[in-house]
Amino acid sequence: MRVVPRSLAEVQTPGRKLRSELKRGAILDAAEALFVAQGYASTSVDAIAARAGVSKRTLYDHFGDKATIYARTVERLSDTLLTTISDAIREEIPPGRDVREALVGFARRVVTETVPSSEYAVFQRLTARQAQPPALPSSVRNRPERLLEKRFAELTRDGLFQATDASLAVRHFTALTIGIAIDALEDGEFEVAGDAGTDKIIDDGVDAFLRAYA
Amino acid sequence: MRVVPRSLAEVQTPGRKLRSELKRGAILDAAEALFVAQGYASTSVDAIAARAGVSKRTLYDHFGDKATIYARTVERLSDTLLTTISDAIREEIPPGRDVREALVGFARRVVTETVPSSEYAVFQRLTARQAQPPALPSSVRNRPERLLEKRFAELTRDGLFQATDASLAVRHFTALTIGIAIDALEDGEFEVAGDAGTDKIIDDGVDAFLRAYA
DNA sequence: CGAAAAGTACACCGGACAGTGTGGATTGTA
DNA sequence: TACAATCCACACTGTCCGGTGTACTTTTCG
């Protein structure tokens, strides 16, 4: 006589493969959080497994070793970031929108959407040369910038602002807005000020940028 | 008349003491190089001792533990950086010098003098929130910026450029020049280009800054 | 049903590392 | 010469960590 509660099993289990994929995602989530908070070297595989609610063995069955976990984490982060930037460009800097509004909207959105997971900062920091994990090629690191560069070139062609060197303009723009905002957030500069602080930073940055490139 | 020593400490021979001080310096040199290259967690005390040409026991006699070595390293780095910035301000941005020349000279000097030890970048990175070593207060982290801020305020008062908010102007200036240059250096962006690459970055950055703040 | 996939618990290994203890060598100084 | 400061070589402890092996359970599906 079968005592196996088939119905119960079917209800609480959404399929082997799906569940396996969920575990995989949970592992990457945990890994991302820990790598971001503590860095590569100080994050133990046991800690990742514990946080993911998964046995260490499962983790090693999914990914072969710690370096691979790290690589997959950064890859996923990179993809997410790329999507975020791509969406933000399309929706915040559409043809016809006032340039100042568009730039402020874009920067603000990138910063807020990548906080508190702080994808942008995390990505920069994790991909920075620390020689601990295998360093990533700068071609990967700069993908988001390339997207914005293309849009800036179009804006210049339409005469909306002067950026003969689109690559340079993007560098200056991100440095003046997103870069400074992320820096400030990492310093915990305004524990209270919150969004207002970053908003002001971004407004000021866009102001300066437009003064230089209008 | 016999000179009576008040304590043993006063009588200590300059020979021994000097040598001891040299060892101490060598340890800090080694620690700085390794912390910079590998980060805190991945740098072993044994490695520091080996690189300094000093026994591990001597190292532990001088400093009590790894955290203290790290703290002393960052302190020394901070002091060196502050001196570098201070000198650069005094000598590159003197009263009367053409503003563009002064700013280019300043930024170029800060970058070149802090490379390849890359004090500036190192300082930023080591003091960044990584939660591994005891985080430093941002008051320490921002000391160099304060100096430049003061000079910018003077320049504005003299009508040489428009920076009603000196703090903001400094942020924008460093972001546009030193920040981008250091970033590029860390990426190993121009393995060959060398100084020419950073020089162009700085020229472009100063151009943009002056367009925004002239 | 029965095989296989997926996961867990747990013990284990080898190595690295922070930190200590000690005895001995060198060397300025009284 | 005798003493003390300084340093070194070396052995040792406890701990953590990356990674593996294995035996057991649960779930899925032909």
Short mmCIF file of C-alpha atoms in Angstrom, two decimals, chain B residues 82-95 97 106 109 147-148 151:
data_model
loop_
_atom_site.label_atom_id
_atom_site.label_comp_id
_atom_site.label_asym_id
_atom_site.label_seq_id
_atom_site.Cartn_x
_atom_site.Cartn_y
_atom_site.Cartn_z
CA LEU B 82 48.22 65.03 1.71
CA THR B 83 51.76 66.34 1.35
CA THR B 84 51.75 65.64 -2.37
CA ILE B 85 48.50 67.50 -2.87
CA SER B 86 49.57 70.35 -0.66
CA ASP B 87 52.85 70.81 -2.54
CA ALA B 88 51.12 70.52 -5.89
CA ILE B 89 48.61 73.21 -4.95
CA ARG B 90 51.29 75.58 -3.74
CA GLU B 91 53.62 75.10 -6.68
CA GLU B 92 51.25 74.49 -9.57
CA ILE B 93 48.41 76.87 -8.73
CA PRO B 94 50.26 79.94 -7.52
CA PRO B 95 48.68 83.40 -7.64
CA ARG B 97 49.42 81.78 -13.14
CA PHE B 106 48.12 70.33 -10.92
CA ARG B 109 51.37 66.27 -11.27
CA LEU B 147 42.78 71.63 0.62
CA LEU B 148 41.89 72.07 -3.01
CA ARG B 151 42.27 77.23 -3.11
#
